[in-house]
GROMACS .gro file of C-alpha atoms in nm:
model
  420
    1MET     CA    1  -4.498  -6.117   3.270
    2TYR     CA    2  -4.538  -6.344   2.972
    3VAL     CA    3  -4.750  -6.659   2.957
    4ALA     CA    4  -4.674  -6.948   2.724
    5ASP     CA    5  -4.942  -7.168   2.578
    6SER     CA    6  -4.957  -7.502   2.757
    7ARG     CA    7  -4.882  -7.707   2.448
    8SER     CA    8  -4.567  -7.507   2.357
    9THR     CA    9  -4.463  -7.511   2.720
   10ALA     CA   10  -4.485  -7.888   2.732
   11SER     CA   11  -4.291  -7.929   2.409
   12ALA     CA   12  -4.021  -7.694   2.532
   13ALA     CA   13  -3.992  -7.888   2.852
   14ASP     CA   14  -3.974  -8.219   2.666
   15ALA     CA   15  -3.704  -8.083   2.436
   16VAL     CA   16  -3.462  -8.014   2.714
   17ARG     CA   17  -3.561  -8.211   3.021
   18PRO     CA   18  -3.559  -8.585   3.077
   19ARG     CA   19  -3.886  -8.741   3.183
   20ALA     CA   20  -3.946  -8.761   3.554
   21GLY     CA   21  -3.858  -9.087   3.720
   22ARG     CA   22  -3.636  -9.198   3.434
   23ARG     CA   23  -3.287  -9.299   3.533
   24LEU     CA   24  -3.030  -9.145   3.304
   25THR     CA   25  -2.735  -9.344   3.175
   26ALA     CA   26  -2.616  -9.070   2.941
   27VAL     CA   27  -2.641  -8.695   2.908
   28ALA     CA   28  -2.919  -8.530   2.711
   29PRO     CA   29  -2.885  -8.486   2.333
   30THR     CA   30  -2.894  -8.108   2.381
   31VAL     CA   31  -2.578  -8.129   2.594
   32LEU     CA   32  -2.400  -8.339   2.331
   33ALA     CA   33  -2.504  -8.098   2.055
   34LEU     CA   34  -2.381  -7.798   2.254
   35GLY     CA   35  -2.060  -7.985   2.336
   36THR     CA   36  -2.004  -8.041   1.965
   37VAL     CA   37  -2.064  -7.671   1.896
   38SER     CA   38  -1.815  -7.574   2.168
   39LEU     CA   39  -1.559  -7.826   2.042
   40ILE     CA   40  -1.571  -7.689   1.688
   41THR     CA   41  -1.576  -7.326   1.807
   42ASP     CA   42  -1.280  -7.383   2.039
   43VAL     CA   43  -1.078  -7.528   1.751
   44SER     CA   44  -1.145  -7.204   1.565
   45SER     CA   45  -1.076  -6.976   1.863
   46GLU     CA   46  -0.760  -7.153   1.977
   47MET     CA   47  -0.619  -7.147   1.625
   48VAL     CA   48  -0.624  -6.767   1.648
   49THR     CA   49  -0.516  -6.750   2.012
   50ALA     CA   50  -0.213  -6.971   1.943
   51VAL     CA   51  -0.070  -6.739   1.676
   52LEU     CA   52  -0.207  -6.401   1.787
   53PRO     CA   53   0.082  -6.292   2.016
   54LEU     CA   54   0.345  -6.376   1.753
   55TYR     CA   55   0.135  -6.223   1.475
   56LEU     CA   56   0.083  -5.894   1.660
   57VAL     CA   57   0.437  -5.848   1.794
   58ALA     CA   58   0.651  -6.008   1.523
   59GLY     CA   59   0.418  -5.975   1.226
   60LEU     CA   60   0.269  -5.628   1.281
   61GLY     CA   61   0.542  -5.489   1.506
   62LEU     CA   62   0.319  -5.388   1.798
   63SER     CA   63   0.498  -5.284   2.115
   64PRO     CA   64   0.464  -5.490   2.435
   65LEU     CA   65   0.244  -5.213   2.575
   66GLY     CA   66   0.017  -5.232   2.272
   67PHE     CA   67  -0.005  -5.607   2.304
   68GLY     CA   68  -0.081  -5.572   2.675
   69LEU     CA   69  -0.375  -5.343   2.596
   70LEU     CA   70  -0.510  -5.584   2.337
   71ASP     CA   71  -0.470  -5.879   2.574
   72GLY     CA   72  -0.669  -5.688   2.834
   73VAL     CA   73  -0.943  -5.624   2.580
   74TYR     CA   74  -0.939  -5.987   2.470
   75ASN     CA   75  -0.982  -6.122   2.822
   76GLY     CA   76  -1.189  -5.850   2.987
   77VAL     CA   77  -1.465  -5.755   2.743
   78SER     CA   78  -1.657  -6.083   2.764
   79ALA     CA   79  -1.705  -6.036   3.138
   80LEU     CA   80  -1.885  -5.707   3.080
   81VAL     CA   81  -2.146  -5.840   2.836
   82ARG     CA   82  -2.236  -6.172   3.001
   83LEU     CA   83  -2.516  -6.009   3.199
   84ALA     CA   84  -2.659  -5.870   2.876
   85GLY     CA   85  -2.648  -6.214   2.714
   86GLY     CA   86  -2.816  -6.378   3.010
   87HIS     CA   87  -3.087  -6.112   3.032
   88LEU     CA   88  -3.162  -6.121   2.658
   89ALA     CA   89  -3.204  -6.498   2.666
   90ASP     CA   90  -3.446  -6.486   2.960
   91ARG     CA   91  -3.626  -6.174   2.842
   92GLY     CA   92  -3.684  -6.322   2.498
   93GLY     CA   93  -3.917  -6.586   2.631
   94GLY     CA   94  -3.651  -6.852   2.667
   95ARG     CA   95  -3.475  -6.794   2.334
   96HIS     CA   96  -3.148  -6.923   2.476
   97LYS     CA   97  -3.051  -7.096   2.153
   98TRP     CA   98  -3.085  -6.785   1.939
   99VAL     CA   99  -2.898  -6.553   2.176
  100ALA     CA  100  -2.619  -6.809   2.202
  101GLY     CA  101  -2.626  -6.847   1.823
  102ALA     CA  102  -2.592  -6.471   1.777
  103GLY     CA  103  -2.283  -6.479   2.000
  104TYR     CA  104  -2.127  -6.765   1.807
  105ALA     CA  105  -2.205  -6.596   1.473
  106LEU     CA  106  -2.055  -6.263   1.587
  107SER     CA  107  -1.731  -6.432   1.691
  108ALA     CA  108  -1.716  -6.621   1.360
  109ALA     CA  109  -1.765  -6.299   1.161
  110CYS     CA  110  -1.465  -6.143   1.337
  111LYS     CA  111  -1.214  -6.400   1.209
  112PRO     CA  112  -1.184  -6.270   0.848
  113LEU     CA  113  -1.172  -5.910   0.978
  114LEU     CA  114  -0.829  -5.990   1.123
  115LEU     CA  115  -0.707  -6.018   0.764
  116VAL     CA  116  -0.766  -5.647   0.702
  117ALA     CA  117  -0.699  -5.501   1.049
  118GLN     CA  118  -0.335  -5.390   1.053
  119THR     CA  119  -0.307  -5.132   1.335
  120LEU     CA  120  -0.381  -5.120   1.707
  121THR     CA  121  -0.723  -4.953   1.697
  122PRO     CA  122  -0.897  -5.174   1.437
  123ILE     CA  123  -0.742  -5.489   1.582
  124GLY     CA  124  -0.867  -5.387   1.925
  125LEU     CA  125  -1.217  -5.332   1.786
  126VAL     CA  126  -1.218  -5.673   1.616
  127LEU     CA  127  -1.102  -5.848   1.934
  128ALA     CA  128  -1.361  -5.658   2.138
  129LEU     CA  129  -1.637  -5.775   1.901
  130ASP     CA  130  -1.506  -6.132   1.921
  131ARG     CA  131  -1.515  -6.127   2.300
  132THR     CA  132  -1.859  -5.964   2.290
  133GLY     CA  133  -1.977  -6.270   2.102
  134LYS     CA  134  -1.827  -6.495   2.369
  135GLY     CA  135  -1.993  -6.294   2.644
  136LEU     CA  136  -2.333  -6.313   2.474
  137ARG     CA  137  -2.326  -6.690   2.427
  138THR     CA  138  -2.177  -6.818   2.753
  139ALA     CA  139  -2.468  -6.773   2.997
  140PRO     CA  140  -2.745  -6.888   2.754
  141ARG     CA  141  -2.537  -7.193   2.659
  142ASP     CA  142  -2.479  -7.291   3.023
  143ALA     CA  143  -2.847  -7.230   3.097
  144LEU     CA  144  -2.939  -7.473   2.818
  145ILE     CA  145  -2.708  -7.735   2.968
  146SER     CA  146  -2.858  -7.698   3.314
  147LEU     CA  147  -3.217  -7.694   3.185
  148SER     CA  148  -3.163  -8.010   2.982
  149SER     CA  149  -3.036  -8.201   3.287
  150THR     CA  150  -3.189  -8.317   3.612
  151PRO     CA  151  -3.040  -8.178   3.935
  152ALA     CA  152  -2.892  -8.521   4.009
  153THR     CA  153  -2.699  -8.536   3.679
  154ARG     CA  154  -2.612  -8.170   3.628
  155GLY     CA  155  -2.247  -8.206   3.728
  156ARG     CA  156  -2.199  -8.490   3.479
  157ALA     CA  157  -2.366  -8.287   3.203
  158PHE     CA  158  -2.135  -7.990   3.257
  159GLY     CA  159  -1.839  -8.227   3.280
  160VAL     CA  160  -1.920  -8.380   2.941
  161HIS     CA  161  -1.964  -8.037   2.784
  162ARG     CA  162  -1.637  -7.902   2.930
  163ALA     CA  163  -1.451  -8.214   2.817
  164MET     CA  164  -1.572  -8.166   2.461
  165ASP     CA  165  -1.493  -7.796   2.478
  166THR     CA  166  -1.140  -7.876   2.598
  167ALA     CA  167  -1.090  -8.126   2.317
  168GLY     CA  168  -1.129  -7.829   2.084
  169ALA     CA  169  -0.875  -7.634   2.288
  170LEU     CA  170  -0.629  -7.920   2.232
  171LEU     CA  171  -0.693  -7.947   1.860
  172GLY     CA  172  -0.689  -7.572   1.783
  173PRO     CA  173  -0.315  -7.502   1.841
  174LEU     CA  174  -0.223  -7.824   1.658
  175ALA     CA  175  -0.437  -7.718   1.361
  176ALA     CA  176  -0.273  -7.374   1.358
  177PHE     CA  177   0.071  -7.536   1.370
  178LEU     CA  178  -0.011  -7.757   1.070
  179VAL     CA  179  -0.157  -7.468   0.871
  180LEU     CA  180   0.150  -7.251   0.938
  181ARG     CA  181   0.380  -7.530   0.820
  182ALA     CA  182   0.178  -7.605   0.507
  183THR     CA  183   0.125  -7.251   0.373
  184VAL     CA  184   0.333  -6.954   0.263
  185ASP     CA  185   0.108  -6.677   0.397
  186GLY     CA  186   0.063  -6.863   0.723
  187TYR     CA  187  -0.126  -6.608   0.934
  188ASP     CA  188  -0.381  -6.528   0.663
  189ALA     CA  189  -0.438  -6.900   0.611
  190VAL     CA  190  -0.489  -6.957   0.984
  191PHE     CA  191  -0.751  -6.680   1.004
  192THR     CA  192  -0.929  -6.810   0.693
  193VAL     CA  193  -0.942  -7.171   0.813
  194SER     CA  194  -1.048  -7.050   1.158
  195PHE     CA  195  -1.342  -6.864   1.002
  196CYS     CA  196  -1.455  -7.171   0.808
  197VAL     CA  197  -1.440  -7.386   1.121
  198ALA     CA  198  -1.636  -7.125   1.321
  199VAL     CA  199  -1.910  -7.120   1.056
  200ALA     CA  200  -1.936  -7.499   1.086
  201GLY     CA  201  -1.993  -7.458   1.461
  202VAL     CA  202  -2.277  -7.211   1.402
  203LEU     CA  203  -2.439  -7.451   1.154
  204VAL     CA  204  -2.425  -7.736   1.408
  205LEU     CA  205  -2.598  -7.511   1.663
  206VAL     CA  206  -2.873  -7.411   1.419
  207LEU     CA  207  -2.934  -7.765   1.293
  208PHE     CA  208  -2.896  -7.983   1.601
  209VAL     CA  209  -2.978  -7.782   1.914
  210PRO     CA  210  -3.358  -7.800   1.972
  211ALA     CA  211  -3.535  -7.470   1.904
  212GLY     CA  212  -3.758  -7.529   2.209
  213ALA     CA  213  -3.459  -7.570   2.442
  214ALA     CA  214  -3.571  -7.322   2.703
  215ALA     CA  215  -3.721  -7.297   3.044
  216PRO     CA  216  -4.094  -7.366   3.064
  217THR     CA  217  -4.287  -7.058   3.160
  218ARG     CA  218  -4.531  -7.077   3.450
  219PRO     CA  219  -4.807  -6.823   3.514
  220SER     CA  220  -4.652  -6.742   3.852
  221ALA     CA  221  -4.300  -6.715   3.720
  222THR     CA  222  -4.094  -6.409   3.803
  223PRO     CA  223  -4.086  -6.171   3.501
  224PRO     CA  224  -3.734  -6.179   3.351
  225THR     CA  225  -3.647  -5.812   3.408
  226LEU     CA  226  -3.306  -5.672   3.506
  227ARG     CA  227  -3.444  -5.592   3.851
  228ALA     CA  228  -3.556  -5.954   3.891
  229ALA     CA  229  -3.214  -6.074   3.775
  230PHE     CA  230  -3.024  -5.870   4.034
  231ALA     CA  231  -3.286  -5.959   4.294
  232LEU     CA  232  -3.162  -6.317   4.263
  233LEU     CA  233  -2.872  -6.213   4.485
  234ARG     CA  234  -3.122  -6.194   4.770
  235ARG     CA  235  -3.132  -6.573   4.756
  236ARG     CA  236  -2.885  -6.685   5.017
  237GLY     CA  237  -2.764  -6.981   4.817
  238LEU     CA  238  -2.683  -6.785   4.500
  239ARG     CA  239  -2.541  -6.493   4.698
  240ARG     CA  240  -2.298  -6.719   4.877
  241VAL     CA  241  -2.198  -6.895   4.555
  242SER     CA  242  -2.134  -6.556   4.390
  243VAL     CA  243  -1.935  -6.413   4.680
  244CYS     CA  244  -1.718  -6.724   4.717
  245ALA     CA  245  -1.653  -6.746   4.341
  246LEU     CA  246  -1.556  -6.378   4.340
  247LEU     CA  247  -1.321  -6.413   4.639
  248LEU     CA  248  -1.148  -6.720   4.499
  249GLY     CA  249  -1.124  -6.551   4.158
  250LEU     CA  250  -0.928  -6.267   4.318
  251ALA     CA  251  -0.653  -6.518   4.405
  252THR     CA  252  -0.656  -6.721   4.082
  253VAL     CA  253  -0.346  -6.638   3.878
  254SER     CA  254  -0.407  -6.639   3.503
  255ASP     CA  255  -0.291  -6.934   3.294
  256SER     CA  256  -0.031  -6.727   3.108
  257PHE     CA  257   0.145  -6.636   3.431
  258VAL     CA  258   0.146  -7.000   3.546
  259TYR     CA  259   0.313  -7.105   3.221
  260LEU     CA  260   0.565  -6.820   3.241
  261LEU     CA  261   0.653  -6.917   3.599
  262LEU     CA  262   0.698  -7.279   3.495
  263GLN     CA  263   0.917  -7.177   3.203
  264ARG     CA  264   1.138  -6.965   3.431
  265ARG     CA  265   1.173  -7.244   3.686
  266LEU     CA  266   1.277  -7.504   3.430
  267GLY     CA  267   1.430  -7.292   3.155
  268VAL     CA  268   1.185  -7.427   2.895
  269PRO     CA  269   1.301  -7.322   2.543
  270ASP     CA  270   1.076  -7.074   2.364
  271ARG     CA  271   0.992  -7.324   2.090
  272TRP     CA  272   0.833  -7.558   2.345
  273PHE     CA  273   0.648  -7.289   2.539
  274ALA     CA  274   0.332  -7.322   2.326
  275LEU     CA  275   0.298  -7.687   2.434
  276LEU     CA  276   0.253  -7.603   2.803
  277PRO     CA  277  -0.118  -7.512   2.767
  278LEU     CA  278  -0.174  -7.849   2.601
  279GLY     CA  279  -0.073  -8.019   2.926
  280THR     CA  280  -0.341  -7.833   3.120
  281ALA     CA  281  -0.598  -7.899   2.847
  282ALA     CA  282  -0.516  -8.272   2.838
  283ALA     CA  283  -0.562  -8.304   3.215
  284PHE     CA  284  -0.885  -8.104   3.197
  285LEU     CA  285  -1.013  -8.328   2.917
  286LEU     CA  286  -0.940  -8.650   3.104
  287LEU     CA  287  -1.078  -8.537   3.441
  288ALA     CA  288  -1.381  -8.322   3.351
  289VAL     CA  289  -1.634  -8.605   3.320
  290PRO     CA  290  -1.524  -8.821   3.618
  291LEU     CA  291  -1.496  -8.518   3.848
  292GLY     CA  292  -1.835  -8.389   3.728
  293ARG     CA  293  -1.993  -8.724   3.811
  294LEU     CA  294  -1.814  -8.732   4.146
  295ALA     CA  295  -1.945  -8.381   4.222
  296ASP     CA  296  -2.301  -8.509   4.175
  297ARG     CA  297  -2.230  -8.775   4.438
  298ILE     CA  298  -2.025  -8.596   4.704
  299GLY     CA  299  -2.150  -8.240   4.659
  300ARG     CA  300  -2.064  -7.975   4.403
  301TRP     CA  301  -1.937  -7.717   4.648
  302ARG     CA  302  -1.703  -7.969   4.808
  303MET     CA  303  -1.564  -8.051   4.464
  304PHE     CA  304  -1.531  -7.680   4.381
  305LEU     CA  305  -1.320  -7.617   4.691
  306THR     CA  306  -1.115  -7.932   4.624
  307GLY     CA  307  -1.032  -7.791   4.282
  308HIS     CA  308  -0.888  -7.477   4.441
  309LEU     CA  309  -0.686  -7.697   4.675
  310ALA     CA  310  -0.531  -7.852   4.363
  311LEU     CA  311  -0.445  -7.503   4.238
  312LEU     CA  312  -0.288  -7.418   4.574
  313LEU     CA  313  -0.073  -7.733   4.549
  314ALA     CA  314   0.039  -7.621   4.202
  315TYR     CA  315   0.144  -7.285   4.349
  316ALA     CA  316   0.333  -7.467   4.624
  317LEU     CA  317   0.524  -7.677   4.369
  318LEU     CA  318   0.620  -7.364   4.175
  319LEU     CA  319   0.747  -7.205   4.497
  320SER     CA  320   0.936  -7.513   4.613
  321SER     CA  321   1.303  -7.587   4.546
  322TRP     CA  322   1.217  -7.905   4.357
  323ARG     CA  323   1.346  -7.901   3.997
  324GLY     CA  324   1.287  -8.262   3.895
  325THR     CA  325   1.176  -8.370   3.550
  326ALA     CA  326   0.832  -8.455   3.688
  327LEU     CA  327   0.768  -8.095   3.802
  328PRO     CA  328   0.601  -7.967   3.481
  329TYR     CA  329   0.381  -8.278   3.459
  330ALA     CA  330   0.272  -8.241   3.822
  331VAL     CA  331   0.199  -7.868   3.790
  332LEU     CA  332   0.005  -7.906   3.465
  333LEU     CA  333  -0.188  -8.205   3.600
  334LEU     CA  334  -0.292  -8.005   3.908
  335HIS     CA  335  -0.373  -7.703   3.691
  336GLY     CA  336  -0.596  -7.912   3.465
  337ALA     CA  337  -0.757  -8.080   3.767
  338PHE     CA  338  -0.837  -7.735   3.905
  339TYR     CA  339  -1.036  -7.648   3.593
  340ALA     CA  340  -1.203  -7.989   3.574
  341ALA     CA  341  -1.321  -7.957   3.936
  342THR     CA  342  -1.437  -7.595   3.917
  343ASP     CA  343  -1.538  -7.470   3.572
  344GLY     CA  344  -1.855  -7.667   3.499
  345VAL     CA  345  -1.908  -7.763   3.863
  346LEU     CA  346  -1.955  -7.398   3.962
  347MET     CA  347  -2.230  -7.356   3.701
  348ALA     CA  348  -2.398  -7.675   3.819
  349ALA     CA  349  -2.387  -7.551   4.180
  350ALA     CA  350  -2.519  -7.205   4.088
  351ALA     CA  351  -2.804  -7.352   3.882
  352ASP     CA  352  -2.939  -7.520   4.196
  353SER     CA  353  -3.031  -7.177   4.337
  354VAL     CA  354  -3.174  -7.014   4.024
  355PRO     CA  355  -3.533  -7.058   3.897
  356PRO     CA  356  -3.562  -7.186   3.538
  357GLU     CA  357  -3.717  -6.866   3.402
  358LEU     CA  358  -3.411  -6.665   3.515
  359ARG     CA  359  -3.149  -6.934   3.467
  360SER     CA  360  -2.936  -6.742   3.212
  361SER     CA  361  -2.938  -6.422   3.418
  362GLY     CA  362  -2.848  -6.602   3.740
  363LEU     CA  363  -2.556  -6.789   3.587
  364ALA     CA  364  -2.438  -6.468   3.419
  365LEU     CA  365  -2.421  -6.295   3.757
  366VAL     CA  366  -2.185  -6.561   3.889
  367GLN     CA  367  -1.978  -6.569   3.569
  368THR     CA  368  -1.939  -6.192   3.554
  369GLY     CA  369  -1.824  -6.160   3.913
  370GLN     CA  370  -1.573  -6.440   3.874
  371ALA     CA  371  -1.439  -6.310   3.541
  372LEU     CA  372  -1.391  -5.957   3.672
  373ALA     CA  373  -1.221  -6.093   3.985
  374ARG     CA  374  -0.975  -6.297   3.776
  375PHE     CA  375  -0.907  -5.997   3.554
  376THR     CA  376  -0.830  -5.792   3.867
  377CYS     CA  377  -0.601  -6.071   3.990
  378SER     CA  378  -0.411  -6.067   3.661
  379LEU     CA  379  -0.352  -5.693   3.682
  380SER     CA  380  -0.244  -5.703   4.047
  381PHE     CA  381  -0.024  -6.009   3.994
  382GLY     CA  382   0.150  -5.843   3.700
  383ALA     CA  383   0.208  -5.528   3.906
  384ALA     CA  384   0.341  -5.730   4.201
  385TRP     CA  385   0.572  -5.927   3.970
  386THR     CA  386   0.711  -5.601   3.828
  387ALA     CA  387   0.760  -5.444   4.171
  388TRP     CA  388   0.878  -5.737   4.385
  389GLY     CA  389   0.953  -6.030   4.156
  390ASP     CA  390   0.769  -6.346   4.054
  391ARG     CA  391   0.828  -6.541   4.378
  392ALA     CA  392   0.688  -6.268   4.599
  393ALA     CA  393   0.388  -6.224   4.370
  394LEU     CA  394   0.309  -6.597   4.369
  395THR     CA  395   0.359  -6.622   4.747
  396GLY     CA  396   0.107  -6.343   4.794
  397SER     CA  397  -0.140  -6.518   4.566
  398ALA     CA  398  -0.096  -6.847   4.753
  399VAL     CA  399  -0.163  -6.679   5.087
  400ALA     CA  400  -0.466  -6.499   4.943
  401LEU     CA  401  -0.600  -6.823   4.794
  402THR     CA  402  -0.564  -6.999   5.131
  403LEU     CA  403  -0.751  -6.723   5.315
  404CYS     CA  404  -1.026  -6.699   5.051
  405GLY     CA  405  -1.061  -7.078   5.054
  406LEU     CA  406  -1.118  -7.074   5.429
  407VAL     CA  407  -1.383  -6.802   5.392
  408ALA     CA  408  -1.552  -7.004   5.115
  409LEU     CA  409  -1.547  -7.311   5.339
  410VAL     CA  410  -1.734  -7.119   5.609
  411LEU     CA  411  -1.977  -6.956   5.364
  412ARG     CA  412  -2.061  -7.277   5.180
  413PRO     CA  413  -2.397  -7.249   5.004
  414VAL     CA  414  -2.710  -7.373   5.174
  415ALA     CA  415  -2.953  -7.622   5.023
  416PRO     CA  416  -3.100  -7.527   4.685
  417GLU     CA  417  -3.384  -7.275   4.699
  418SER     CA  418  -3.541  -7.361   4.366
  419GLN     CA  419  -3.644  -7.685   4.209
  420ASP     CA  420  -3.651  -7.767   3.839
   0.00000   0.00000   0.00000
């Protein structure tokens, strides 16, 4: 157990938490600073993500199997290191900023390495390091957001952060498109510009996120050990949040498959395919803040389940016989609404059941379970598509999502067990 001096404890608390009894009209400066970091970092990341498939397959001549392995690495590694990131932040005496900063810096350092990696093994190592950085930073960053907000405004705070993050996801592919058009060695230029942008994000974190942004330590606080972190699952509220997020994640088809299904339904030309994710991101951007605020009013778990209802409606539209011109707009709007109602809202709901001194570890538990469940869903959906076709695979996912939603409705979390 570690004990903080009362003066440093008070300053840490003041750095991240609004004063009691004060009615907030805006989110805390820490949330805005972290949102700016995420916006800049997402511009950098999405620049690479937008060109990576074409670069690997057309530029380096990797086989579809090789690309599939790299895609699995890219999406699966971060889930495995989130617990480590959460534990390091809590174990370090509340050094959430510096653990998150290490994750951002590691991802930034990987961008120029793509310039020299030319074969499957080194590219896989670079992507694994990049996703390791993402895994390290996610839980400490979300812990900072929750610790800088009151329980009554936590949904709004996460909504603002996710909206800013999504703005970066919108700008990244557009920046990559402009760089490719303006340069001769397009891919190298994209990776170089992406690195410079990522460095700017790290600098914003270092300069503008308060160094004392951490949970205040109390003499009776639970020591932030791994055993204490996993013991959080004994809390009924967090256990139910984790189980429901895992179950629903098992029926959440990955974004890439949704876009491929939409392309097949409508015969979208290849040159327009890259614009489909922008539709989801635009809806997410517009709805994240209002749905986060609404979640604070009507209940975060209710909003979380409503988001999955929106996803189920998107599945139903893809399975229907309707082929109108409004179909892609409706599907992408529902897809974006799903993320706006679930991504930050889940973290806000989980934070209600986690004590401040173990906030990063508790959120990492939920994030890891959900990420591994979605990765499993992607593998099983791809196998089902190969064996029985896309319609049968999506029908199975829709049925599974309905059943898991009903279970989550019954197992809705109880009242928060910890107070900030």
